[in-house]
Coordinates of C-alpha atoms in Angstrom, one line a residue:
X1 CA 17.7 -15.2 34.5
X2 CA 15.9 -12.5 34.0
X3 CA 12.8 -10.5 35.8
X4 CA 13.1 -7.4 33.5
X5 CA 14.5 -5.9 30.2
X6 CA 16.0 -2.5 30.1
X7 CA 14.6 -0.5 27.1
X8 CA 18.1 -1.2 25.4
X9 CA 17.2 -4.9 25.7
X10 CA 13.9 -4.5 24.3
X11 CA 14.2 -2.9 21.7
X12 CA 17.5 -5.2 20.8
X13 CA 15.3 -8.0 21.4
X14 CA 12.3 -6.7 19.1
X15 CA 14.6 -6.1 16.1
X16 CA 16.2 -9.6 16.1
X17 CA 12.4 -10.8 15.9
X18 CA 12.1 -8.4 13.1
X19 CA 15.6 -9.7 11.4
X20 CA 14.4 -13.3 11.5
X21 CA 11.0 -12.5 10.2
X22 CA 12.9 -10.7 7.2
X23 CA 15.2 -13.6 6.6
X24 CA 12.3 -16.0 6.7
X25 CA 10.0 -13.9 4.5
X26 CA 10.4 -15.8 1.5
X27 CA 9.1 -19.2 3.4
X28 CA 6.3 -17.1 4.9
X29 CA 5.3 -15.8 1.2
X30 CA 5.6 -19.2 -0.1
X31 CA 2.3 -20.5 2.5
X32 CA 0.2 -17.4 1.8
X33 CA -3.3 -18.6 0.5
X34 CA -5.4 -16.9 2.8
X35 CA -7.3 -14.5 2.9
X36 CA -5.9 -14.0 -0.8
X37 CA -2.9 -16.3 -2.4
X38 CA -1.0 -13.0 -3.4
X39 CA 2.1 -14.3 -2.1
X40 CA 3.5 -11.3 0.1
X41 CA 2.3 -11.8 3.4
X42 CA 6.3 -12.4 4.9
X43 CA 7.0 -9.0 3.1
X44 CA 3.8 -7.2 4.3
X45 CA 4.8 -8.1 8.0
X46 CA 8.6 -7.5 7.5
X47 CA 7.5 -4.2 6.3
X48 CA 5.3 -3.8 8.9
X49 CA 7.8 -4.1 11.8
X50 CA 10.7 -2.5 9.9
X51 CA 8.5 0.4 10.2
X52 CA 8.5 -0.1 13.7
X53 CA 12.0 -1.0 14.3
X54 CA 13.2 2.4 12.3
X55 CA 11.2 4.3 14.8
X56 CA 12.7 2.6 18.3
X57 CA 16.0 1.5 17.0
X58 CA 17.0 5.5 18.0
X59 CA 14.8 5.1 21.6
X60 CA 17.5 4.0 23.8
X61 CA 17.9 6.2 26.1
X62 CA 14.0 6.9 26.3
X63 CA 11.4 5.6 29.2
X64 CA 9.5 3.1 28.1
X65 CA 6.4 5.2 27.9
X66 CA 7.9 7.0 24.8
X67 CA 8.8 3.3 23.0
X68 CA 5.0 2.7 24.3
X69 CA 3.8 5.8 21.7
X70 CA 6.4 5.3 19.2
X71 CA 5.2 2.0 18.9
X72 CA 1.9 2.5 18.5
X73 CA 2.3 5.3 15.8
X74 CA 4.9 3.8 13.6
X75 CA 2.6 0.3 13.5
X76 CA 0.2 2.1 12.4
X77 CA 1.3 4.2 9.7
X78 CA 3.6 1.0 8.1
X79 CA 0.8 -1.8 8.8
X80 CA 0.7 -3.5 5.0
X81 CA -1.4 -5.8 3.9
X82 CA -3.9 -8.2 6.0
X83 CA -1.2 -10.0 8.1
X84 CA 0.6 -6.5 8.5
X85 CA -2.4 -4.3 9.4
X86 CA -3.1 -7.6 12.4
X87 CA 0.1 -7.3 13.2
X88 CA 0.0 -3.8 13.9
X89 CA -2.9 -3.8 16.3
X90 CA -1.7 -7.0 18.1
X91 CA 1.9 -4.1 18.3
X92 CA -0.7 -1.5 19.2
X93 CA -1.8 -3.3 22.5
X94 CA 1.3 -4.0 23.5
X95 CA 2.3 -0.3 22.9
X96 CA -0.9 0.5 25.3
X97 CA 1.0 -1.6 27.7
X98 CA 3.9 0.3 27.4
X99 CA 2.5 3.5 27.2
X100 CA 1.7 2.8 31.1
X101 CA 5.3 1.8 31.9
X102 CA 7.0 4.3 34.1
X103 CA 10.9 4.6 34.0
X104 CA 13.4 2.1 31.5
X105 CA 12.7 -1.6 33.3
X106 CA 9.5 -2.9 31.5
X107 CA 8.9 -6.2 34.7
X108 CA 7.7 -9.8 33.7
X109 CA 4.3 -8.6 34.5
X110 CA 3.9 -6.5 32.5
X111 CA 5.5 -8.0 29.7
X112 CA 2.7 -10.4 29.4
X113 CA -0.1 -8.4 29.7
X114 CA 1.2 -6.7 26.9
X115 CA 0.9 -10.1 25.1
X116 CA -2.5 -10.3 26.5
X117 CA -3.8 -6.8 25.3
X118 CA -2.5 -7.2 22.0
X119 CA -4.6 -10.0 21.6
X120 CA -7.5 -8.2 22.9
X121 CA -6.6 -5.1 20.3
X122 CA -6.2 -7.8 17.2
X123 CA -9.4 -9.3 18.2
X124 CA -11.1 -6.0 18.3
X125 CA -10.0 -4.4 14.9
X126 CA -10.9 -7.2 12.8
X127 CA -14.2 -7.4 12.2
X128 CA -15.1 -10.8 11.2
X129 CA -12.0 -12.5 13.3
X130 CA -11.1 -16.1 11.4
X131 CA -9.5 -18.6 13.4
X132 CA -6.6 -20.6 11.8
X133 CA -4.9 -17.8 11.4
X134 CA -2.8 -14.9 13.1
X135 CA -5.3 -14.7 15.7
X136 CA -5.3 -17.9 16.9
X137 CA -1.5 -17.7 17.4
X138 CA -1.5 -14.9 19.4
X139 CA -4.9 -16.0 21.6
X140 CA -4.0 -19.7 22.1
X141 CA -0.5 -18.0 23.4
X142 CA -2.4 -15.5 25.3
X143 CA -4.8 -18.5 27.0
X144 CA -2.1 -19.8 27.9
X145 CA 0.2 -17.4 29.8
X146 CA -2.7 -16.1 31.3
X147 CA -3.1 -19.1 33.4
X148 CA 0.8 -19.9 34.1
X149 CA 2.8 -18.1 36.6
X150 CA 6.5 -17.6 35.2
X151 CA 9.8 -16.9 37.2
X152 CA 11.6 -15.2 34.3
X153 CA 11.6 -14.0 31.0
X154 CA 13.6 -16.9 29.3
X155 CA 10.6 -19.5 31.1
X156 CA 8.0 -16.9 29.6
X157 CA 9.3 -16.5 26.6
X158 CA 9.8 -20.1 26.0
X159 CA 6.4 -20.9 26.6
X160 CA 5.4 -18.6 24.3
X161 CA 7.5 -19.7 21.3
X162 CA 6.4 -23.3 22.2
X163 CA 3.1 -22.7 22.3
X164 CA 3.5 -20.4 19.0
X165 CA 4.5 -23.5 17.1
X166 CA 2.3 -25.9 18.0
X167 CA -0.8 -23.7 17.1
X168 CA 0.7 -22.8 13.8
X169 CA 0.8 -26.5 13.3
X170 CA -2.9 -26.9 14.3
X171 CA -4.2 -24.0 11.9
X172 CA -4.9 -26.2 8.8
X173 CA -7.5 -28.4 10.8
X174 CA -9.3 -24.8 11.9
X175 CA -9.0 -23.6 8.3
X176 CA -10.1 -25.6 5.3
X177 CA -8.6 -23.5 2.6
X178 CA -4.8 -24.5 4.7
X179 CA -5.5 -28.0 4.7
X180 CA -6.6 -28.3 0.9
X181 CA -3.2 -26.1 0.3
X182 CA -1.6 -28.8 2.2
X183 CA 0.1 -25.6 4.4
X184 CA 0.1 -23.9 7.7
X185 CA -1.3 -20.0 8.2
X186 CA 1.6 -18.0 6.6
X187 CA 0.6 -15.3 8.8
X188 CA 0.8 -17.0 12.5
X189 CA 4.5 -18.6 11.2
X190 CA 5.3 -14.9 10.8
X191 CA 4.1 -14.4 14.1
X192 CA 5.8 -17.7 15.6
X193 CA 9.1 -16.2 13.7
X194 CA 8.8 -13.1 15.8
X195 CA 8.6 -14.1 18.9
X196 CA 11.3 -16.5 18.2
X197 CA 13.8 -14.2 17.4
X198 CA 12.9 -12.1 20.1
X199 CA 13.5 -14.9 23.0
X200 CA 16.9 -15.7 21.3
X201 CA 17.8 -12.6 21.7
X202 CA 16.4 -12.0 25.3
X203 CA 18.0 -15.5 26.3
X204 CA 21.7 -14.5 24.7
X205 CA 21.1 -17.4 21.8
X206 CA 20.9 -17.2 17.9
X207 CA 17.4 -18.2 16.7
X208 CA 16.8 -21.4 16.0
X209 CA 13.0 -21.2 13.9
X210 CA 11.4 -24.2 12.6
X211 CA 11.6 -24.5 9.3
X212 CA 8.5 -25.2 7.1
X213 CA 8.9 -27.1 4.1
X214 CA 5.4 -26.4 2.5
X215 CA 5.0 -24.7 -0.6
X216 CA 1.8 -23.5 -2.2
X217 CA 1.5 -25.2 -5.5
X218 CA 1.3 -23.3 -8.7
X219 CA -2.0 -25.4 -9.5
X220 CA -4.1 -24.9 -6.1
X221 CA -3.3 -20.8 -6.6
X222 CA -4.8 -21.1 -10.4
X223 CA -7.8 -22.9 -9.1
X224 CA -8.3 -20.6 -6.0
X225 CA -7.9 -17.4 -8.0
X226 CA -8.1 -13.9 -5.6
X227 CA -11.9 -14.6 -4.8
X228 CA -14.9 -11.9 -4.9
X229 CA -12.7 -8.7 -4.5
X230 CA -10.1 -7.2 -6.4
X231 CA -8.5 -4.8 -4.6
X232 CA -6.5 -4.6 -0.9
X233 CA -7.3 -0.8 -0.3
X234 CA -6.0 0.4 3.1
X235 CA -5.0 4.1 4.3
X236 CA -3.7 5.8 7.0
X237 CA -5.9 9.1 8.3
X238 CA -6.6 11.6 10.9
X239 CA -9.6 12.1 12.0
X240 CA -11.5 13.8 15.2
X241 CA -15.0 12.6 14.1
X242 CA -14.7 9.3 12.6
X243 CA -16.7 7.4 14.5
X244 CA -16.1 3.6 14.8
X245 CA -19.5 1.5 14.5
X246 CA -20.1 3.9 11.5
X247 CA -17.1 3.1 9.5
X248 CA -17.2 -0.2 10.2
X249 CA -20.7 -0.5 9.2
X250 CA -19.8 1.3 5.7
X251 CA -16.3 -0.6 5.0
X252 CA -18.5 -4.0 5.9
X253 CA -20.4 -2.7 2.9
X254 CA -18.0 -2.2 0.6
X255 CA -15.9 -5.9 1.2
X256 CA -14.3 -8.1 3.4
X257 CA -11.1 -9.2 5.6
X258 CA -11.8 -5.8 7.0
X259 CA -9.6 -4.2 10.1
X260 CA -9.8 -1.1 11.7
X261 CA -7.3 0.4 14.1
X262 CA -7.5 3.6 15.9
X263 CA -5.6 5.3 18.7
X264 CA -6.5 9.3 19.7
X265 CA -6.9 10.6 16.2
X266 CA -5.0 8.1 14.0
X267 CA -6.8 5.2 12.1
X268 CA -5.7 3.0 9.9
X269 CA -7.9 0.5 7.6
X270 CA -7.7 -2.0 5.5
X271 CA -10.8 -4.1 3.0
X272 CA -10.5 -6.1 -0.2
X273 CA -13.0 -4.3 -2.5
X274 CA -13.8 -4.2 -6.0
X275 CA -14.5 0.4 -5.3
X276 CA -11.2 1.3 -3.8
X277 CA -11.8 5.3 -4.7
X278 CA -15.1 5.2 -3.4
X279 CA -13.8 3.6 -0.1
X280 CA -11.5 6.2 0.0
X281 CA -13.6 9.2 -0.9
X282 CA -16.2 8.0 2.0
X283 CA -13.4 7.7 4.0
X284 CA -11.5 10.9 3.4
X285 CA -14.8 12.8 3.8
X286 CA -14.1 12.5 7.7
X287 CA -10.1 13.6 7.6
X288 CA -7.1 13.6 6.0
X289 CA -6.1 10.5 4.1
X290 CA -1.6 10.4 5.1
X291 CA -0.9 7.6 3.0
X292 CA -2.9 5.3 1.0
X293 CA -2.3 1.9 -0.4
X294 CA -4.1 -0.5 -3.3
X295 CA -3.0 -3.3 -4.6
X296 CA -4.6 -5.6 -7.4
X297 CA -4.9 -8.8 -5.9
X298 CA -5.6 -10.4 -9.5
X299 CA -2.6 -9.3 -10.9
X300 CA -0.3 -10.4 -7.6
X301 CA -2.1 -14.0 -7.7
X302 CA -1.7 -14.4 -11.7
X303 CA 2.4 -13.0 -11.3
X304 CA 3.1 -15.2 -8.1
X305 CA 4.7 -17.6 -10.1
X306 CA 5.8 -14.9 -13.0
X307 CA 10.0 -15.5 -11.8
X308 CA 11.7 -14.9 -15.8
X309 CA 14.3 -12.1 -15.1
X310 CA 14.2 -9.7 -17.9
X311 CA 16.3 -7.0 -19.1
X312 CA 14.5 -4.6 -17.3
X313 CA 11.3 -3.4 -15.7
X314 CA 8.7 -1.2 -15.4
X315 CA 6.7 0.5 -12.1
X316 CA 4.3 3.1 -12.6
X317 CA 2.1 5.2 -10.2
X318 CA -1.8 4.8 -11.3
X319 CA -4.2 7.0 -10.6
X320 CA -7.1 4.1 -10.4
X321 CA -7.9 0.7 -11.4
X322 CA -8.5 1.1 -14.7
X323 CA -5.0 2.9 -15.7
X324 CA -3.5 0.2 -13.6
X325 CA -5.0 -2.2 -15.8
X326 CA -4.2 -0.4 -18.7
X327 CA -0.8 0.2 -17.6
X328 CA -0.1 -3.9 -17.1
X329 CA -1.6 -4.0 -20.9
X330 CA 1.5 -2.1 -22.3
X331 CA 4.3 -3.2 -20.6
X332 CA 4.1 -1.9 -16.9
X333 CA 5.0 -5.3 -14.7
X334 CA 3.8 -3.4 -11.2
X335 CA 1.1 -0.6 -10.8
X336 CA 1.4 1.9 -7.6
X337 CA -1.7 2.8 -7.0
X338 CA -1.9 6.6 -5.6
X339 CA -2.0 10.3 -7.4
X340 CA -3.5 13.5 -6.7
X341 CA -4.3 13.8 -3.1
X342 CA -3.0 10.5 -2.8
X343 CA 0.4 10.3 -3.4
X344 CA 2.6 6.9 -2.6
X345 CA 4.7 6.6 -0.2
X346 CA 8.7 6.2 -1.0
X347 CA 7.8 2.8 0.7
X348 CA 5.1 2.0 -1.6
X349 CA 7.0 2.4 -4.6
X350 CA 10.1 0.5 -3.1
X351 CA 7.6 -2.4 -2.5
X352 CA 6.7 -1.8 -6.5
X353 CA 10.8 -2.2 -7.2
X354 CA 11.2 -5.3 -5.2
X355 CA 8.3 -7.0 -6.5
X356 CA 9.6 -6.9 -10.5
X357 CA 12.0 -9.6 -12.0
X358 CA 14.6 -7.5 -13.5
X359 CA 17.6 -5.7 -11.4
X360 CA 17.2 -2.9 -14.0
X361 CA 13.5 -0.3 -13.2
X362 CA 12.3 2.3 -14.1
X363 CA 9.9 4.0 -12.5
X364 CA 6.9 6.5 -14.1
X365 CA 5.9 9.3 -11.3
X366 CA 3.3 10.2 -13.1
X367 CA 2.9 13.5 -11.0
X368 CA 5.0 16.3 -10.1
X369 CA 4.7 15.8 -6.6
X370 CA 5.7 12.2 -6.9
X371 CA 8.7 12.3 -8.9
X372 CA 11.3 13.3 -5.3
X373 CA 9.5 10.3 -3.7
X374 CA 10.0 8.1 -7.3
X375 CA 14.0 9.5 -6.5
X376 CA 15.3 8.2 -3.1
X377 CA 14.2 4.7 -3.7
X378 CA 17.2 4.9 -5.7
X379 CA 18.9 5.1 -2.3
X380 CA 17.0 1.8 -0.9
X381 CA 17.5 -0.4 -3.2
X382 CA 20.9 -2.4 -5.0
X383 CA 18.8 -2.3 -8.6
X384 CA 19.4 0.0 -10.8
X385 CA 16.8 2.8 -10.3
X386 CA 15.7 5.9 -13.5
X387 CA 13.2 7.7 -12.8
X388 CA 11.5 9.1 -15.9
X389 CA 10.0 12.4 -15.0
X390 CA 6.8 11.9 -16.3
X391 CA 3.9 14.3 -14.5
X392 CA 1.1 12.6 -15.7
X393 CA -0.2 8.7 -16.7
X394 CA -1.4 10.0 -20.3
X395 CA 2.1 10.8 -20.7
X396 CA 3.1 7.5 -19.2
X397 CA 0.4 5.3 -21.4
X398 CA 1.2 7.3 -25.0
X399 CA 5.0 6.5 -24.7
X400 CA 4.9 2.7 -23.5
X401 CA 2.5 2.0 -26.4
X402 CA 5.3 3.5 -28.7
X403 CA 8.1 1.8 -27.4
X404 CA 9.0 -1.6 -29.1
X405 CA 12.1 -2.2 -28.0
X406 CA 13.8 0.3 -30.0
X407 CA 17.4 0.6 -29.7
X408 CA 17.2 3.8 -27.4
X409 CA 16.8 3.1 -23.4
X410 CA 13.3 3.7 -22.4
X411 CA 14.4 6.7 -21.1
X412 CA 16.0 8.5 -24.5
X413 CA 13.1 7.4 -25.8
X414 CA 10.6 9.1 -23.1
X415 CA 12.5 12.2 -23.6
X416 CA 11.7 12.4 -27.5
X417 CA 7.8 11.6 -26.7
X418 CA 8.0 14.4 -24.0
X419 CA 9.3 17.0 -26.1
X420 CA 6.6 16.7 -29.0
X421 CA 3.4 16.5 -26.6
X422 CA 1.6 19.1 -24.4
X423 CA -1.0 18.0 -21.3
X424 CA -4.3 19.7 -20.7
X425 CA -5.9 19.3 -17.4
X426 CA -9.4 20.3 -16.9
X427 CA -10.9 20.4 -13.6
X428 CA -13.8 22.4 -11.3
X429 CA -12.0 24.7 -8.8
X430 CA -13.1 23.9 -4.9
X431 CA -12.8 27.5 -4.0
X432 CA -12.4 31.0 -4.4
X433 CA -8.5 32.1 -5.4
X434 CA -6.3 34.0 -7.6
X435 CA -4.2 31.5 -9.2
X436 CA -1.7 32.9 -12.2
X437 CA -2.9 36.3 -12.7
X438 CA -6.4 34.8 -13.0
X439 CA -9.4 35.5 -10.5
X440 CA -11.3 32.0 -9.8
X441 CA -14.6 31.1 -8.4
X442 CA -15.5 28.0 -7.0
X443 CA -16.9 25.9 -9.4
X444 CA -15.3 27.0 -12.1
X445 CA -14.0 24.9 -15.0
X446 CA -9.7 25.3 -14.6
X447 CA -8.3 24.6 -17.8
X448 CA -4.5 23.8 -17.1
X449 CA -1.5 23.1 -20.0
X450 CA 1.4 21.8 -18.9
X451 CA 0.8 23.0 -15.3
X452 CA 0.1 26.1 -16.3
X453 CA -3.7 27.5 -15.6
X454 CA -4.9 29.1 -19.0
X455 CA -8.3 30.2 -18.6
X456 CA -11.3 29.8 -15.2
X457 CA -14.4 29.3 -17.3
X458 CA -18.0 29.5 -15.5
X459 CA -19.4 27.6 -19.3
X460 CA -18.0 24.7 -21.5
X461 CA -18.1 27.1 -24.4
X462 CA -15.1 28.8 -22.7
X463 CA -13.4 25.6 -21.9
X464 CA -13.7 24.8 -25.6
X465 CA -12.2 28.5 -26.9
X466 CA -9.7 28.0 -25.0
X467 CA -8.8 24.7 -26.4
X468 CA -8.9 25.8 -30.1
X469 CA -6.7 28.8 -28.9
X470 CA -4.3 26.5 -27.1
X471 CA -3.7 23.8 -30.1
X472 CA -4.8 25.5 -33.6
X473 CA -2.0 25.7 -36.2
X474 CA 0.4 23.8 -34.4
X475 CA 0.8 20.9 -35.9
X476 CA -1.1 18.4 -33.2
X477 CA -2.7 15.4 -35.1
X478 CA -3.4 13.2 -32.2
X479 CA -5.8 13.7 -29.2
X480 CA -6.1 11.1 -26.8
X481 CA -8.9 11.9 -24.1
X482 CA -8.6 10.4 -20.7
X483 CA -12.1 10.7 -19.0
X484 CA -12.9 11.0 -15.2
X485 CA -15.4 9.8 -12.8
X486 CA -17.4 13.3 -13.3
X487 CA -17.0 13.2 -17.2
X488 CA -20.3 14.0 -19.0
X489 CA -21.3 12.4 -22.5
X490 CA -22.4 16.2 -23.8
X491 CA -19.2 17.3 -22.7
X492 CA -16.9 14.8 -24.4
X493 CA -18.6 14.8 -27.9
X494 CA -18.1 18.3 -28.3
X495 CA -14.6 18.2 -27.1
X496 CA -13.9 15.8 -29.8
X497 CA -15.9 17.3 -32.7
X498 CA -13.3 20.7 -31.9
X499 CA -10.2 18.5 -32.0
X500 CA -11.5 16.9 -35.1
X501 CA -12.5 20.0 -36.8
X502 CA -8.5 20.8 -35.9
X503 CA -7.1 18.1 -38.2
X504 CA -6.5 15.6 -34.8
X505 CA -7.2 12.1 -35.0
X506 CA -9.3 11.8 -31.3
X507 CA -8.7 8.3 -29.6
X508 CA -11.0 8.5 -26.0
X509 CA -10.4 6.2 -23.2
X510 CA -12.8 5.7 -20.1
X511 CA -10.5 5.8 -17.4
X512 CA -12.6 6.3 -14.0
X513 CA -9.3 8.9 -11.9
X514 CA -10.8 11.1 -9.2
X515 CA -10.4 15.2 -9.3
X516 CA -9.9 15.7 -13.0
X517 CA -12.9 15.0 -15.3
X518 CA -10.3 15.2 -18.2
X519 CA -7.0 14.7 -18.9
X520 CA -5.8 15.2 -23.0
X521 CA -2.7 14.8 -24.1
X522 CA -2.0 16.7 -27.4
X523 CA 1.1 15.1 -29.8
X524 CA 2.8 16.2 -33.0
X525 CA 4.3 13.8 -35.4

């Protein structure tokens, strides 16, 4: 029996837990109704603690301290989703715990008062805690060991996974939305699952879970819909001078099922909104935004039970909601959310791969600085991964709206739309520079082709002469304007009276990205 783990046997013990949680995440999906019935909870906690797991799996020989910090940083950058981001902070306590530990034998003790500040940690993030849910697990597990006394880990640990169960059974009477499912939390199974497969492991067994049978019906998730907000928006930032009541306050504003993590100068947040970009910008205002993730709850509760396989699929990085939408409208089946500033994670997009029904994706960058990322998920993944180099989403929208399933892949046929279109970009410039032979002042208007600055104007008139300079007398006769958030009326009527007076049919789309008023895209027949 044992009165300790060596950090070899925690760590073994932590990624069976994770191992069973990712064999099971297809059960723990098929319960998920609250907060939203999107259907992904198992694989936002798998994620979650894979993220973890990648980290401590090469800790062995480390003191327990440095699992303690490893912990805590890797559960907070690769918390996903609502059940995820909990996860991480109940993780995050238990780290603190760790943290503490001196030397490689973490004692009983200490063990559970790791439990017991996790639950403290979970229960301090979320803002407006729920019971019936992963909370519940973890306090009602928490109650009780606090009041026990334990002679070894195995009697711990069974007490834990006992108690685990029975609350996950009692969450549909706390939670009326489980009970009219006819289903247990999806998130505290995930968390019974855990701890499961991390006391078979401590106790030398294979895990023996019980199995749930429920299934959330096709009908309840078309009456329940995804509720008031649209969007799961969380991100992962440094900041010295965020300060907590404050950002709270302001996320409380914006949504709900809101968490908020910190530790030193790490944070880590996650709202359902219907103004992901303005969370963000509010957000960003107070340090620097690591990685970012949104995801269109509408379009994950109307797909859940989307299964066909088809010939192949389509993910593509979207700049904001509205080019995700308009993505899904010509035949994108998963929209990354992320861009300039913002760029997706090789993670993110994975998740975009494994979501789609086809064994065959391709994947649309949709910026330059995306396109390596868009390129080792062909390492992750047993589909068949091409990447289509595209560096921006006009190119990405013009090219799926042509392609009917002609006979050339979607990638021959990208290739031909590339070659007969050019991109202008035109944007104010944040500072003083010289940038491509050109002196720039803050403020300026950048006018950009193909990557390539072309002209820093200090008026629209210049912006415009260099736009009749750029595309006269050679053979455009499209335009297709993409307008920002900071897009002005003026602006874009006399934009499209010069591509007019050029021979261009103009087509103008309201598409709401941050940082780039504009975005044209140019094409020859």
């Amino acid at each position: 029996m044992k009165d300790h783990l060596t950090v070899r046997e925690f760590i073994s013990a932590f990624d069976s837990g994770y191992s069973l949680v990712k064999q099971l995440q297809d059960d723990i999906n098929a319960l998920n109704v609250y907060p939203v019935p999107d259907g992904d909870t198992g694989i936002n906690m798998s994620l979650t603690l894979e993220s973890v797991v990648n980290e401590i799996r090469k800790m062995e020989e480390a003191d327990f301290s440095e699992v303690g910090h490893a912990l805590i940083k890797a559960s907070l950058s690769g918390a996903r989703g609502n059940s995820g981001v909990i996860l991480s902070q109940i993780l995050k306590g238990f780290g603190r715990v760790l943290q503490s530990t001196d030397g490689r034998r973490l004692t009983l003790s200490n063990f559970l008062l790791a439990i017991v500040e996790g639950k403290k940690t979970a229960y301090h993030a979320v803002i407006k805690p729920v019971e019936g849910t992963i909370l519940t697990v973890i306090r009602k597990i928490s109650e009780r060991i606090e009041t026990k006394t334990y002679q070894s880990f195995e009697e711990a640990l069974h007490d834990v996974v006992e108690v685990g169960w029975q609350t996950v059974l009692e969450t549909p009477e706390m939670l009326d939305v489980l009970k009219k499912a006819d289903v247990v939390d999806a998130g505290g199974y995930g968390l019974y699952v855990f701890f499961e497969g991390f006391r078979a492991a401590v106790a030398g067994e294979t895990p023996k879970p019980h199995r749930v049978t429920q299934r959330v019906s096709e009908t309840f998730i078309s009456e329940s819909g995804y509720g008031e907000y649209k969007f799961c928006t969380e991100a992962y930032f440094k900041s010295d001078n965020m300060d907590f009541e404050y950002a709270k306050n302001f996320l409380s504003s914006q949504g709900d099922s809101i968490v908020l993590g910190q530790e030193g100068g790490l944070w880590h947040f996650h709202v359902h909104t219907n103004e992901p970009f303005l969370v963000l910008q509010e957000m960003g205002k107070f340090g620097e935004l690591i990685q970012v993730k949104i995801d269109n709850m509408a379009a994950q509760v109307e797909g859940r039970f989307q299964v066909e396989e088809k010939p192949f699929a389509v993910v593509a990085v979207a700049p904001s909601p509205k080019w995700a939408e308009l993505f899904r409208s010509i035949k994108v089946d998963f929209a990354v959310m992320g861009g300039q500033t913002m760029n997706p994670s090789v993670g993110q997009i994975l998740d975009g791969v494994k979501h789609v029904h086809s064994n065959k994706v391709y994947i649309l960058p949709n910026n330059p600085n995306i396109i390596l990322s868009a390129e080792q998920v062909r390492e992750l993944t047993d589909k068949e991964v091409i990447v289509i180099p595209t560096k921006n989403p006009a190119q990405a929208a013009v090219g799926l709206s042509l392609y009917f399933g002609v006979e050339d892949p979607l990638d021959v046929f990208f290739k031909q739309i590339l070659d007969h279109t050019n991109f202008i970009e035109l944007t104010r410039a944040t500072k003083d520079s010289h940038v491509d032979g050109l002196d720039v002042k803050a403020g300026d208007w950048l006018v950009l082709w193909d990557d390539q600055l072309k002209a820093a104007c200090s008026r629209w008139d210049c912006v415009l002469e260099t736009l009749q300079e750029l595309t006269k007398n050679s053979g455009y006769t499209i335009a297709s304007i993409f307008k920002g958030l900071d897009a002005k009326e003026q602006e874009t009527q006399t934009m499209k009276e010069l591509f007019a007076s050029l021979g261009m049919e103009v087509e103008e789309y309201d598409m709401d990205q941050p940082f780039y008023p504009y975005w044209v895209l140019v094409e020859k027949s």
